[in-house]
Coordinates of N, CA, C and O in Angstrom, one line a residue:
M1 N 0.9 -1.4 0.0 CA 0.1 0.1 0.1 C 0.9 1.2 0.2 O 1.8 1.4 0.9
S2 N 0.7 2.0 -1.0 CA 1.4 3.6 -0.9 C 1.1 4.6 0.2 O 0.0 4.3 0.7
E3 N 2.0 5.2 0.4 CA 1.7 6.4 1.3 C 0.6 7.2 0.9 O -0.4 7.5 1.9
Q4 N 0.2 7.4 -0.2 CA -0.8 8.2 -1.0 C -2.2 7.4 -0.5 O -3.1 8.0 -0.1
Q5 N -2.1 6.1 -0.7 CA -3.3 5.1 -0.4 C -3.5 5.2 1.0 O -4.7 5.5 1.8
I6 N -2.4 5.2 1.9 CA -2.5 5.3 3.5 C -3.3 6.5 3.9 O -4.1 6.6 4.8
F7 N -2.8 7.6 3.2 CA -3.1 8.9 3.5 C -4.6 9.2 3.3 O -5.4 9.6 4.0
E8 N -5.0 8.7 1.9 CA -6.7 8.8 1.6 C -7.4 8.2 2.9 O -8.3 8.7 3.2
K9 N -7.0 6.9 3.1 CA -7.8 6.1 4.1 C -7.8 6.8 5.6 O -8.9 6.9 6.3
I10 N -6.5 7.3 6.0 CA -6.6 8.0 7.2 C -7.5 9.1 7.2 O -7.9 9.5 8.3
K11 N -7.4 10.1 6.3 CA -8.2 11.1 6.1 C -9.7 11.1 6.3 O -10.4 11.5 6.9
E12 N -10.0 9.9 5.6 CA -11.3 9.3 5.6 C -11.8 9.0 7.1 O -12.6 9.3 7.6
L13 N -10.9 8.3 7.8 CA -11.1 7.7 9.2 C -11.2 9.0 10.2 O -11.9 9.0 10.8
I14 N -10.2 9.9 10.1 CA -10.3 11.0 10.8 C -11.6 11.7 10.6 O -12.3 12.4 11.6
V15 N -12.1 12.2 9.2 CA -13.1 12.7 9.1 C -14.4 12.2 9.9 O -15.2 13.0 10.4
K16 N -14.5 11.0 9.9 CA -15.6 10.1 10.3 C -15.4 10.1 12.0 O -16.5 10.4 12.4
Q17 N -14.4 9.8 12.2 CA -14.0 9.8 13.8 C -14.4 11.1 14.6 O -15.0 11.1 15.6
M18 N -14.0 12.3 13.9 CA -14.1 13.6 14.6 C -15.3 14.3 14.1 O -15.6 15.4 14.5
S19 N -16.2 13.8 13.1 CA -17.4 14.1 12.6 C -16.9 15.7 12.1 O -18.0 16.7 12.2
L20 N -16.2 15.7 11.1 CA -15.5 17.0 10.4 C -16.4 17.1 9.2 O -16.6 16.2 8.7
K21 N -16.6 18.3 8.9 CA -17.5 18.6 7.6 C -16.7 19.8 6.8 O -16.3 20.6 7.5
N22 N -16.5 19.8 5.5 CA -15.8 20.7 4.8 C -14.4 21.1 5.3 O -14.3 22.2 5.4
V23 N -13.7 20.0 5.8 CA -12.4 20.4 6.0 C -11.3 19.8 5.1 O -11.4 18.7 4.5
N24 N -10.2 20.7 4.5 CA -9.4 20.2 3.7 C -8.3 19.6 4.5 O -7.4 20.5 5.1
I25 N -8.0 18.1 4.5 CA -7.0 17.8 5.3 C -5.9 17.4 4.3 O -6.0 16.7 3.3
L26 N -4.7 17.9 4.8 CA -3.4 17.7 4.0 C -2.5 17.0 5.0 O -2.7 16.8 6.1
M27 N -1.2 16.5 4.3 CA -0.4 15.9 5.0 C 0.2 16.9 6.3 O 0.4 16.2 7.4
D28 N 0.3 18.0 6.2 CA 0.7 18.9 7.2 C -0.2 19.4 7.9 O 0.0 20.4 8.9
T29 N -1.4 18.9 7.9 CA -2.6 19.4 8.7 C -2.2 18.9 10.3 O -2.1 17.6 10.4
R30 N -2.2 19.8 11.2 CA -2.1 19.2 12.6 C -3.1 19.0 13.1 O -4.3 19.6 13.2
L31 N -3.2 17.9 13.9 CA -4.4 17.1 14.5 C -4.8 18.1 15.4 O -6.2 18.2 15.7
V32 N -4.1 18.7 16.3 CA -4.6 19.3 17.5 C -5.0 20.9 17.2 O -6.2 21.4 17.3
K33 N -3.9 21.6 16.5 CA -4.0 22.9 16.3 C -5.2 23.1 15.3 O -5.8 24.0 15.2
D34 N -5.0 22.4 14.2 CA -5.8 22.8 12.8 C -7.1 21.9 13.1 O -8.1 22.7 12.5
L35 N -7.3 20.8 13.3 CA -8.5 20.3 13.6 C -9.3 20.1 14.8 O -10.5 19.4 15.0
G36 N -8.6 20.6 15.9 CA -9.2 20.6 17.2 C -9.4 19.3 17.9 O -10.3 19.2 18.8
A37 N -8.4 18.5 17.6 CA -8.6 17.1 18.3 C -8.1 17.0 19.7 O -7.3 17.8 20.0
D38 N -9.0 16.4 20.4 CA -8.6 16.2 22.0 C -8.2 15.0 22.3 O -7.9 14.2 21.2
S39 N -7.8 14.5 23.4 CA -7.1 13.1 23.7 C -8.1 12.1 23.4 O -7.7 11.0 23.0
V40 N -9.4 12.3 23.6 CA -10.3 11.4 23.3 C -10.4 11.0 21.9 O -10.4 9.8 21.3
D41 N -10.3 12.1 21.1 CA -10.4 12.1 19.6 C -9.1 11.5 19.1 O -9.1 10.3 18.2
L42 N -7.9 11.7 19.5 CA -6.6 11.0 19.4 C -6.6 9.6 19.7 O -6.4 8.7 18.9
V43 N -7.1 9.1 20.9 CA -7.1 7.8 21.2 C -8.0 6.8 20.4 O -7.8 5.8 19.7
G44 N -9.3 7.6 20.2 CA -10.3 6.8 19.3 C -9.6 6.6 17.7 O -9.9 5.6 17.5
S45 N -9.0 7.9 17.4 CA -8.7 7.7 15.8 C -7.5 6.6 15.8 O -7.3 5.8 15.0
V46 N -6.4 6.5 16.8 CA -5.5 5.4 16.9 C -6.0 4.0 16.9 O -5.6 3.1 16.0
M47 N -7.1 3.9 17.7 CA -7.7 2.6 17.9 C -8.3 2.2 16.5 O -8.2 1.2 16.0
T48 N -9.0 3.1 15.7 CA -9.5 2.8 14.8 C -8.8 2.5 13.7 O -8.8 1.5 12.7
I49 N -7.5 3.3 13.5 CA -6.5 3.0 12.5 C -5.9 1.7 12.7 O -5.6 1.0 11.7
E50 N -5.6 1.4 14.0 CA -4.8 0.0 14.3 C -5.9 -1.0 13.6 O -5.6 -2.1 13.2
D51 N -7.1 -0.9 13.9 CA -8.2 -2.0 13.6 C -8.2 -2.0 12.0 O -8.2 -3.0 11.5
V52 N -8.3 -1.0 11.4 CA -8.6 -1.0 9.8 C -7.2 -1.3 9.3 O -7.5 -2.2 8.4
F53 N -6.1 -1.0 9.7 CA -4.8 -1.5 9.1 C -4.5 -2.8 9.7 O -3.3 -3.4 9.1
G54 N -4.9 -3.2 10.6 CA -4.5 -4.5 11.2 C -3.1 -4.7 11.8 O -2.3 -5.6 11.7
I55 N -2.8 -3.3 12.4 CA -1.3 -3.2 13.3 C -1.6 -2.8 14.4 O -2.6 -2.5 14.8
S56 N -0.4 -2.8 15.2 CA -0.5 -2.4 16.6 C 0.6 -1.1 16.5 O 1.8 -1.6 16.1
I57 N 0.4 0.0 17.0 CA 1.3 1.1 16.9 C 2.0 1.2 18.4 O 1.3 1.6 19.4
P58 N 3.1 1.1 18.6 CA 3.8 1.3 19.9 C 3.5 2.6 20.3 O 3.8 3.7 19.8
D59 N 3.4 2.6 21.8 CA 2.9 4.0 22.3 C 4.3 4.9 22.1 O 3.8 6.1 22.1
D60 N 5.6 4.5 22.2 CA 6.5 5.4 21.9 C 6.6 6.2 20.6 O 7.0 7.2 20.4
E61 N 5.8 5.5 19.5 CA 5.8 6.2 18.3 C 4.6 7.0 18.2 O 4.6 7.7 17.3
L62 N 3.7 6.9 19.2 CA 2.6 7.9 18.9 C 3.1 9.3 19.6 O 2.3 10.4 19.4
E63 N 4.0 9.4 20.6 CA 4.3 10.7 21.4 C 4.7 11.8 20.4 O 4.5 13.0 20.4
G64 N 5.5 11.5 19.3 CA 5.7 12.6 18.4 C 4.6 13.0 17.2 O 5.1 13.9 16.4
I65 N 3.5 12.5 17.4 CA 2.7 12.5 16.0 C 2.0 13.9 16.4 O 1.5 14.1 17.4
E66 N 2.0 14.7 15.3 CA 1.3 16.2 15.3 C 0.5 16.4 14.2 O -0.5 16.9 14.2
T67 N 0.9 15.7 13.0 CA 0.3 16.2 11.8 C -0.3 14.9 11.2 O 0.3 13.6 11.6
V68 N -1.0 14.9 10.1 CA -1.9 13.7 9.4 C -0.5 13.1 8.8 O -0.6 11.8 8.7
G69 N 0.3 13.7 8.4 CA 1.7 13.1 7.7 C 2.3 12.2 8.8 O 3.0 11.1 8.2
D70 N 2.3 12.5 10.0 CA 3.1 11.8 10.9 C 2.4 10.5 11.2 O 2.8 9.5 11.2
V71 N 1.2 10.7 11.1 CA 0.5 9.6 11.3 C 0.5 8.4 10.2 O 0.5 7.3 10.3
V72 N 0.6 9.0 8.8 CA 0.8 8.1 7.7 C 2.0 7.6 7.7 O 2.4 6.2 7.5
K73 N 3.1 8.2 8.3 CA 4.6 7.6 8.3 C 4.5 6.4 9.3 O 5.1 5.3 9.1
V74 N 3.8 6.4 10.4 CA 3.9 5.5 11.5 C 3.1 4.4 11.0 O 3.5 3.1 11.2
V75 N 2.1 4.5 10.4 CA 1.2 3.4 9.8 C 2.0 2.6 8.8 O 2.0 1.6 8.9
A76 N 2.8 3.4 7.7 CA 3.4 2.8 6.6 C 4.7 2.2 7.5 O 5.0 1.0 7.0
T77 N 5.2 2.6 8.2 CA 6.4 1.9 9.2 C 5.8 0.5 9.8 O 6.6 -0.4 9.8
N78 N 4.6 0.6 10.3 CA 4.2 -0.7 11.1 C 3.4 -1.6 10.2 O 2.8 -2.6 10.7
L79 N 2.9 -1.4 9.0 CA 2.5 -2.3 7.9 C 3.3 -3.4 7.7 O 4.4 -3.6 7.5

């Protein structure tokens, strides 16, 4: 699966998880500052992403995630 395919799926999951409408999500979109994600949104999104992609993301890899692109890289690394 390419990073672009991962990005498209993650974008879809984030929009659904956070009930976003009319938001343009890019690789450099910041989860907290740009999308207003809180800790519940982040945990829910991670759990959904792990289920959808069939992976387990180590906690230490979650600490540095700020942007959608960071999420894509972590998923790509763990696939």
